[in-house]
Coordinates of N, CA and C in Angstrom, one line a residue:
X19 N 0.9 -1.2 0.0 CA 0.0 0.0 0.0 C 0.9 1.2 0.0
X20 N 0.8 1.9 -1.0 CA 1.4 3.4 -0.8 C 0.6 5.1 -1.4
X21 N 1.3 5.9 -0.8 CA 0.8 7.1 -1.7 C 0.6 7.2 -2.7
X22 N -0.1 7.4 -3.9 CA -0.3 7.1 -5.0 C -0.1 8.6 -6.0
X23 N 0.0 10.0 -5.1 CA 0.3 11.5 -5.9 C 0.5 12.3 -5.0
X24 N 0.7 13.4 -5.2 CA 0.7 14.6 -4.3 C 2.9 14.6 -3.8
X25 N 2.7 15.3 -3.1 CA 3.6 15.7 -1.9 C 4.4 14.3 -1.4
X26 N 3.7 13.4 -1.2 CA 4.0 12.0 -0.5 C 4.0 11.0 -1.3
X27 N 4.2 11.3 -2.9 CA 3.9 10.0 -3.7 C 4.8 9.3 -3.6
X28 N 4.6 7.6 -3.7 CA 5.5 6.7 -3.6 C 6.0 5.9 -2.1
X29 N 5.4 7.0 -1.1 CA 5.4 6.3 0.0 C 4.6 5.2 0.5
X30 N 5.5 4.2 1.1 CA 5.1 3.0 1.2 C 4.2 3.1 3.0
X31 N 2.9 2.8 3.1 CA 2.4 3.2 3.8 C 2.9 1.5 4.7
X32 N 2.5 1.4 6.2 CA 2.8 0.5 7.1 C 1.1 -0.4 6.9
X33 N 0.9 -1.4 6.5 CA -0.4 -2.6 7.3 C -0.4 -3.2 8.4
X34 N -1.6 -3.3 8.6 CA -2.0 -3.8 10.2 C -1.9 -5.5 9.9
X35 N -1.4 -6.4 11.0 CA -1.4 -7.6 10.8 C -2.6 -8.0 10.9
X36 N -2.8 -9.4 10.6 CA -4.6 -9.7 10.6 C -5.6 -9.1 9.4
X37 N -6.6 -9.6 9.6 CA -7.6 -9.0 9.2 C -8.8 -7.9 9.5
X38 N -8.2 -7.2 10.9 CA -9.4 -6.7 11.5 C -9.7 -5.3 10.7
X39 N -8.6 -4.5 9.7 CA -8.3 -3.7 9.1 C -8.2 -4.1 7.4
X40 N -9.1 -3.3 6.7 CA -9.0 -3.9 5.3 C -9.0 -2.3 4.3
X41 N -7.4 -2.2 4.0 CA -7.6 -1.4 3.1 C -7.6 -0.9 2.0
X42 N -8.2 0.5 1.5 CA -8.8 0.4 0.2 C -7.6 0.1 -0.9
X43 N -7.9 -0.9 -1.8 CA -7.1 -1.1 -2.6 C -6.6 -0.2 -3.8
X44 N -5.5 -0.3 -3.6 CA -5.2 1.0 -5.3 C -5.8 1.7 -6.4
X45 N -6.5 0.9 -6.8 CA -7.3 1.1 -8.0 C -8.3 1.9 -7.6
X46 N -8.9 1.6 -6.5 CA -10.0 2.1 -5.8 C -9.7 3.3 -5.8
X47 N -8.5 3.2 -4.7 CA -8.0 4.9 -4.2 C -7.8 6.0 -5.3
X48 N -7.4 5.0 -6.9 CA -6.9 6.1 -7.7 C -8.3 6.9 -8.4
X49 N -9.5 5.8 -8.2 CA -10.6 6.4 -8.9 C -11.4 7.9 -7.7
X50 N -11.3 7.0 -6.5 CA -11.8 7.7 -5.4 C -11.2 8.9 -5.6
X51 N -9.8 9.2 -5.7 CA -8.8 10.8 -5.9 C -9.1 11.6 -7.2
X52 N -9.2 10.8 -8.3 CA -9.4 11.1 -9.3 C -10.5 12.3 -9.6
X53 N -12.1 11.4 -9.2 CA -13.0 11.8 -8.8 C -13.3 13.2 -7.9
X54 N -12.6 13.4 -6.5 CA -12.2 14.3 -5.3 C -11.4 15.1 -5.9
X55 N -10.7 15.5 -6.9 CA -9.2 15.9 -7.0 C -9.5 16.9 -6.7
X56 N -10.7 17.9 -7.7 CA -11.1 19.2 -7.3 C -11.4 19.9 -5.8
X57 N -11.5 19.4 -5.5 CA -12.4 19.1 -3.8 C -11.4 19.5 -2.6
X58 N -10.1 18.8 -2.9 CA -9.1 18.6 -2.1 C -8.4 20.0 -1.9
X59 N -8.0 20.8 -2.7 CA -6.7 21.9 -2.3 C -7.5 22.8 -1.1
X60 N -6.6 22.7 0.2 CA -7.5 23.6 1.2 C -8.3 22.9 2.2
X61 N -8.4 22.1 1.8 CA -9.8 21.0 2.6 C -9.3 20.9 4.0
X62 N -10.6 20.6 4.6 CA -10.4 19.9 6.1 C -11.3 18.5 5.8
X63 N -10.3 17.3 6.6 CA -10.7 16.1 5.8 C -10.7 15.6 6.9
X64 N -12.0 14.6 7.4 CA -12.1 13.7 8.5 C -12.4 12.4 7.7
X65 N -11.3 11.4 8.0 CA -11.3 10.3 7.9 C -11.6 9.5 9.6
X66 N -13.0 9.2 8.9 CA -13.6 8.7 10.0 C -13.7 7.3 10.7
X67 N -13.6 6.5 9.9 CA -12.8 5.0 10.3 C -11.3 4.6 9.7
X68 N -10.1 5.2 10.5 CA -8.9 5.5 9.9 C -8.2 4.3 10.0
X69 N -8.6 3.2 10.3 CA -7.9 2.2 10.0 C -5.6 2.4 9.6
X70 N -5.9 2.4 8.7 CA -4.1 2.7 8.5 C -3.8 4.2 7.9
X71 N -5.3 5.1 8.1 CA -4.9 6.8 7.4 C -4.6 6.5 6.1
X72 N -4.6 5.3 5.4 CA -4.6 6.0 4.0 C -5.6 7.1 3.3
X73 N -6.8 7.1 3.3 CA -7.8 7.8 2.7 C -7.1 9.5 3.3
X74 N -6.9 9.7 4.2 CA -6.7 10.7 4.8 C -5.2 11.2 5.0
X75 N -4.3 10.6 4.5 CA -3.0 10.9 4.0 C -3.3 11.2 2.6
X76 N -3.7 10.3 1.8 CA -3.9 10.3 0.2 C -4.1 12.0 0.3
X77 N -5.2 12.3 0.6 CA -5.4 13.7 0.9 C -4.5 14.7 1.3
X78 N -4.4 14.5 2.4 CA -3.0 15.7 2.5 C -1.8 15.6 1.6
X79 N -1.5 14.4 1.5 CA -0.7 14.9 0.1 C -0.9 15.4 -1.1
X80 N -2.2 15.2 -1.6 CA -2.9 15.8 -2.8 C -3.6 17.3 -2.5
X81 N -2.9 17.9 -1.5 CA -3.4 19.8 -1.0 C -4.3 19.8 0.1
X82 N -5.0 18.8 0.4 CA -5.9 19.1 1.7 C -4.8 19.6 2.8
X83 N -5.6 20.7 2.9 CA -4.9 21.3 4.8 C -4.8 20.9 5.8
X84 N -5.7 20.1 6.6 CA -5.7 19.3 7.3 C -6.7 17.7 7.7
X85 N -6.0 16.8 8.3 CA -7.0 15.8 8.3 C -6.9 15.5 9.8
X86 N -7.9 14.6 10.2 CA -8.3 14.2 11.3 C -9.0 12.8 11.7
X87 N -8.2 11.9 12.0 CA -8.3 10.5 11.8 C -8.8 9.9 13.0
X88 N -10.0 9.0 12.9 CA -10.3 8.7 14.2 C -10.2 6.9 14.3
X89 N -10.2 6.4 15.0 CA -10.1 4.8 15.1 C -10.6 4.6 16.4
X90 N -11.4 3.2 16.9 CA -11.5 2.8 18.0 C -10.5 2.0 18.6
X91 N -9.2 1.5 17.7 CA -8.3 0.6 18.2 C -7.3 1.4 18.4
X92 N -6.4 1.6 19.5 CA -5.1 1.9 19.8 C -4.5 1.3 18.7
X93 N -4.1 0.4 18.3 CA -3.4 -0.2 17.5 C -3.3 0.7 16.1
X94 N -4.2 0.8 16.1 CA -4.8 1.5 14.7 C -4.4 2.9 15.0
X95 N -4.5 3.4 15.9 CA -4.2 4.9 15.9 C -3.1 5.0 16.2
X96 N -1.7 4.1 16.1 CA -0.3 4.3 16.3 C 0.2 3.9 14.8
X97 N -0.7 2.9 14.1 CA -0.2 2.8 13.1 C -0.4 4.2 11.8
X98 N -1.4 5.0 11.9 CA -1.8 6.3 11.3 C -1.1 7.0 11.7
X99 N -0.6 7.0 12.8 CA 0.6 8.0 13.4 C 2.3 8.1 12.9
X100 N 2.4 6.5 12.8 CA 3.4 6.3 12.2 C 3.4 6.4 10.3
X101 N 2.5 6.3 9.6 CA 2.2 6.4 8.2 C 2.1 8.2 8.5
X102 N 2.2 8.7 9.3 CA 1.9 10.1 9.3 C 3.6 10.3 9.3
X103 N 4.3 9.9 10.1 CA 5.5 10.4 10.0 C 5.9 9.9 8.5
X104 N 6.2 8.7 7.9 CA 6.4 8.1 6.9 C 6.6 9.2 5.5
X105 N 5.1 9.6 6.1 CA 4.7 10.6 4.5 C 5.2 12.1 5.2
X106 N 5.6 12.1 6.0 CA 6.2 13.8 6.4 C 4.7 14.7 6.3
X107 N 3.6 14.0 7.1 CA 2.6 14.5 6.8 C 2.3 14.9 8.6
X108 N 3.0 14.2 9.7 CA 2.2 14.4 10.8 C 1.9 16.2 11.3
X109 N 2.5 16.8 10.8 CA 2.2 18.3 11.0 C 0.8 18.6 10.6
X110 N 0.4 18.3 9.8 CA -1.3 18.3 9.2 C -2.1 17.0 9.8
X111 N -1.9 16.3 10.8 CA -2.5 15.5 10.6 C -3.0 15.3 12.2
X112 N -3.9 15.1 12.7 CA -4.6 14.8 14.3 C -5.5 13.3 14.7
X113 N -4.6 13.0 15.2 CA -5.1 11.1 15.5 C -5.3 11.1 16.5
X114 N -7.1 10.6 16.9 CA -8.0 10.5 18.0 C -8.3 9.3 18.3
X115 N -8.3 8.5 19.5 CA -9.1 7.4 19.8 C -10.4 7.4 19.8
X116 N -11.5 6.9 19.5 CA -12.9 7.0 19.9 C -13.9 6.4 19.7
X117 N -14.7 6.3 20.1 CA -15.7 6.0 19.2 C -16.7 6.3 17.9
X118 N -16.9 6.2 17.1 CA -17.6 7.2 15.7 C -18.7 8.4 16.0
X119 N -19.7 7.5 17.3 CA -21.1 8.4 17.4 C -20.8 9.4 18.3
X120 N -19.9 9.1 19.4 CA -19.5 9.6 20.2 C -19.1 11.3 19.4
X121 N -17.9 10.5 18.8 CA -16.6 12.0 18.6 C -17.9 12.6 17.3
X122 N -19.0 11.9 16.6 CA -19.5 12.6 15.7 C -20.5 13.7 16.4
X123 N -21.0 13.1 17.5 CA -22.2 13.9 18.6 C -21.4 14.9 19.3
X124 N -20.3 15.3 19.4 CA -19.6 16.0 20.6 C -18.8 17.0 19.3
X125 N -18.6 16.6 18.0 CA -17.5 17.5 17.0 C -18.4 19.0 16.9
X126 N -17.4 20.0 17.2 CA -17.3 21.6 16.9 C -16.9 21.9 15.7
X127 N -16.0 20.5 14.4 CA -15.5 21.3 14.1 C -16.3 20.5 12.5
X128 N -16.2 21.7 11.8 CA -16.9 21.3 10.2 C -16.0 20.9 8.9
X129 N -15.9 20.0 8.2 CA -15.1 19.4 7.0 C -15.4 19.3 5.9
X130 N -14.5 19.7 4.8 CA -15.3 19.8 3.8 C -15.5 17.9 2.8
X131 N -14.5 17.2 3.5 CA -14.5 16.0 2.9 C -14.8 15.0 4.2
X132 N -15.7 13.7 4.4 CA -15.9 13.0 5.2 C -16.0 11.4 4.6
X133 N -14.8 11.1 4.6 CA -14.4 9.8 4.0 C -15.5 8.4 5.3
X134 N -15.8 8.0 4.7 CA -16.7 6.8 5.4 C -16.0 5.2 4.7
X135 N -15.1 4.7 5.1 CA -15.1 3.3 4.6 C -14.6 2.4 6.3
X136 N -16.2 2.4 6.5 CA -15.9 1.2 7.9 C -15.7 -0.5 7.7
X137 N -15.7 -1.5 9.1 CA -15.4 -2.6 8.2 C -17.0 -3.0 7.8
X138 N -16.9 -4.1 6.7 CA -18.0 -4.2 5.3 C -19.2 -5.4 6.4
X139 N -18.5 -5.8 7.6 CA -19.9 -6.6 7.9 C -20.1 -5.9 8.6
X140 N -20.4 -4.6 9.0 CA -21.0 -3.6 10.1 C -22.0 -3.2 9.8
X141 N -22.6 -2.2 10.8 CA -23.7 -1.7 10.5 C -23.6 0.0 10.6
X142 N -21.7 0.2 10.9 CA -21.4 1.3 10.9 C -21.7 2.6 9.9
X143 N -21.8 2.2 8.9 CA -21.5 2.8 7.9 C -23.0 3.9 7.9
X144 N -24.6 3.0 8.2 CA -25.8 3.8 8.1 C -25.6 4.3 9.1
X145 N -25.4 3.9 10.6 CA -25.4 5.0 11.3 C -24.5 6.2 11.6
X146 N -23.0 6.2 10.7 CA -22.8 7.7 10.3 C -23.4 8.0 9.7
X147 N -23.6 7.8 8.4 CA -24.7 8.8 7.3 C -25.7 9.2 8.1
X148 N -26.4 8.6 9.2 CA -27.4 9.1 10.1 C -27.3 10.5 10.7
X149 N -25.8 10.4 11.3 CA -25.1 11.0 12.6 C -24.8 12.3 11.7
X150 N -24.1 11.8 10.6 CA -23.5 13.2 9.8 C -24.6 14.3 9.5
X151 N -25.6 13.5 8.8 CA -26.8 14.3 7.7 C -27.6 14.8 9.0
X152 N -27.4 14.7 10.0 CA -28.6 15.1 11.4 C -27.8 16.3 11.9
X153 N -26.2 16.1 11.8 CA -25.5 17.3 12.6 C -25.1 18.3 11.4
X154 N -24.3 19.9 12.1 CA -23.8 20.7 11.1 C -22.2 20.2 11.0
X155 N -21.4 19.2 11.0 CA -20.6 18.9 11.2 C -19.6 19.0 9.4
X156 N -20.6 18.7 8.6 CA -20.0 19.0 6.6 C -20.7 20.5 6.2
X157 N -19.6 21.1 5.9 CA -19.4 22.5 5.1 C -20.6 22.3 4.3
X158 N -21.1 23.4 4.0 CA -22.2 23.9 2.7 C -21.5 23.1 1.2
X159 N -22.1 22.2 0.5 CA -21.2 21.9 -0.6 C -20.0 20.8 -0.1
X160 N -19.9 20.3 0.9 CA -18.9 19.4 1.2 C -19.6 18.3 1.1
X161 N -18.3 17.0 0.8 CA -19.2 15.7 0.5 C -18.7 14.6 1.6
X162 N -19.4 13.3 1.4 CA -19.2 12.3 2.2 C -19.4 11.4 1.0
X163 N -17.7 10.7 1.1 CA -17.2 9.7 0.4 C -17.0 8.1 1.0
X164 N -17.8 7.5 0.3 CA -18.4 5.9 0.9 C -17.5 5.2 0.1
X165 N -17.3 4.2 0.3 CA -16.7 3.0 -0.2 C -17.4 1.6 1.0
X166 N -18.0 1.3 0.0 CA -19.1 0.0 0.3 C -18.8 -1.1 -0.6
X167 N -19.2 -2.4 -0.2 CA -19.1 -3.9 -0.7 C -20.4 -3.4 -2.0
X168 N -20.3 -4.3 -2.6 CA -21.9 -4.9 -3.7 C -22.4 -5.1 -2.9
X169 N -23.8 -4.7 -2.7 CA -24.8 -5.4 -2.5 C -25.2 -4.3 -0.9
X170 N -24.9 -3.8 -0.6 CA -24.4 -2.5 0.7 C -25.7 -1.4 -0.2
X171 N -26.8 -1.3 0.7 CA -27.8 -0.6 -0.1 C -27.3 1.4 0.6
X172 N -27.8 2.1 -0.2 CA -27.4 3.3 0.9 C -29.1 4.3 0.1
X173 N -29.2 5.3 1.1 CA -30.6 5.9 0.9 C -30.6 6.2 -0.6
X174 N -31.3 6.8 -1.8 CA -31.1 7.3 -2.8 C -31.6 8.9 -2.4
X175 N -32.4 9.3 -1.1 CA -32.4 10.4 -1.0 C -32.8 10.7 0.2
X176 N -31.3 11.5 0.9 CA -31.8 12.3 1.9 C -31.7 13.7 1.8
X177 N -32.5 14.1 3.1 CA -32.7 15.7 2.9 C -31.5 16.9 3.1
X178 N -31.2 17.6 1.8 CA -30.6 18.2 2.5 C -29.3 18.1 1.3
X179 N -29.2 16.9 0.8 CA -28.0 16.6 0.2 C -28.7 16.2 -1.3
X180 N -27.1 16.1 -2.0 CA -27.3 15.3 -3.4 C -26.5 14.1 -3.6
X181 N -27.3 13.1 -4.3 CA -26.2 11.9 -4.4 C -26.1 11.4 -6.0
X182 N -24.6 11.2 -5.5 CA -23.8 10.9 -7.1 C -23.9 9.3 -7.3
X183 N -24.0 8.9 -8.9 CA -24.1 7.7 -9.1 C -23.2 6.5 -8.3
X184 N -23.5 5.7 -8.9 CA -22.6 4.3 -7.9 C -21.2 4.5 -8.8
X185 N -19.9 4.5 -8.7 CA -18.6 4.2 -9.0 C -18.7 2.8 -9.1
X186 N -18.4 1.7 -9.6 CA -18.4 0.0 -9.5 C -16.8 0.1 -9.9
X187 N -15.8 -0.8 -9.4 CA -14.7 -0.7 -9.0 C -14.4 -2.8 -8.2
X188 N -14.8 -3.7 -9.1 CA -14.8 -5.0 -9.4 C -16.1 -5.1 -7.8
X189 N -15.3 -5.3 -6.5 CA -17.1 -5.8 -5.7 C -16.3 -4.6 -4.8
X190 N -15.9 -3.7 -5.4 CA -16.5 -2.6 -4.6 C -17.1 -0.9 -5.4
X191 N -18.2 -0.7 -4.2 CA -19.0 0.8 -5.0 C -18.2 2.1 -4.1
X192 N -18.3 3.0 -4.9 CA -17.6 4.7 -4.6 C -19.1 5.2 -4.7
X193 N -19.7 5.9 -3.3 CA -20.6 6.7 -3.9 C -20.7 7.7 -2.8
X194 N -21.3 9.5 -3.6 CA -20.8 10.5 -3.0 C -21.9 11.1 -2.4
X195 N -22.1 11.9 -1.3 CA -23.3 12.7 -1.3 C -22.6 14.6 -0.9
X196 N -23.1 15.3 -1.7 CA -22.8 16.5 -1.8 C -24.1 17.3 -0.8
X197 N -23.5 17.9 0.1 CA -24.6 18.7 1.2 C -25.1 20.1 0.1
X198 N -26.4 20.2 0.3 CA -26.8 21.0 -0.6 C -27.8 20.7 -1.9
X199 N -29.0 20.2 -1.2 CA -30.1 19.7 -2.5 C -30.1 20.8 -3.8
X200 N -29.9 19.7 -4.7 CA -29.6 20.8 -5.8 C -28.4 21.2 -6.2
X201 N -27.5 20.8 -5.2 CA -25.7 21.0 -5.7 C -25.3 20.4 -7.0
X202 N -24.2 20.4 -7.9 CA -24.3 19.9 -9.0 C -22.7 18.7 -8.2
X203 N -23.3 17.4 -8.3 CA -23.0 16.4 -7.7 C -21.8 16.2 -8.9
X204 N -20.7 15.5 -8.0 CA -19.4 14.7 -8.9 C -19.5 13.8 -10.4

């Protein structure tokens, strides 16, 4: 796994042993950035299940200003820390323990990008989109970027936002929601 552009390209990011951490594969990442590119210069980015901070490194090296990585595993939040040093990124970068609904119900602070890829047999994933779309926590025009299995149904509309088609990406989907009904979607 490594950086794929920006600032940090070519760095080889660290993996978690086991399986309890699965992350997004290359191809994925390159469509997911490709897609965001515009999005990114300036951004405040919360990667919200940070597993090894790729999604949220990819970012800061591609211009985002700052990111903010959260994990429920210690494990997991020393290994983001260390991929933070790796990419010469830990100056932009803030690694939290927590839990998701928790640090989502208690956050002050607003982002323009909100990366969502939790693990795929959870049930994590609806109840951020719940958590997020209920609070002011995404910028006017800021999006929330999914990365789901096939077969992972998600609303086709909630209030408030716009949603971009499904990305298909072999068994996995990229799909976006832009705050702002009526935004002109990715």
């Amino acid at each position: 796994m490594r950086v794929i552009a920006g600032s940090a390209r070519g760095v080889i990011l660290k993996t978690p042993e086991g399986s309890k951490t699965r992350p997004t594969a290359d191809r994925v990442k390159e469509a997911l950035f490709s897609i965001l590119q515009f999005e990114l210069p300036g951004a405040a980015v919360l990667d919200l299940f940070g597993g090894t901070g790729q999604l949220g490194i990819e970012a800061l090296s591609r211009g985002a200003a700052r990111a903010v990585f959260l994990d429920e595993q210690e494990s997991a939040c020393r290994l983001i820390r260390e991929n933070l040093r790796r990419s010469k990124l830990e100056s932009q970068g803030r690694v939290l323990r927590g839990d998701y609904r928790q640090y989502l119900r208690t956050c002050r602070e607003q982002y323009r990008i909100i990366f969502l890829d939790p693990p795929y047999a959870e049930v994590f994933l609806e109840d951020a989109i719940n958590i997020i779309t209920e609070i002011d926590i995404l910028q006017s025009g800021g999006i929330i970027a999914i990365e789901r299995p096939l077969g992972k149904a998600l609303p086709q509309e909630i209030p408030g936002f716009s949603r971009s088609r499904d990305y298909k990406y072999g068994k996995t989907l990229l799909t976006f929601y832009k705050k702002g009904e009526g935004e002109r979607i990715l």
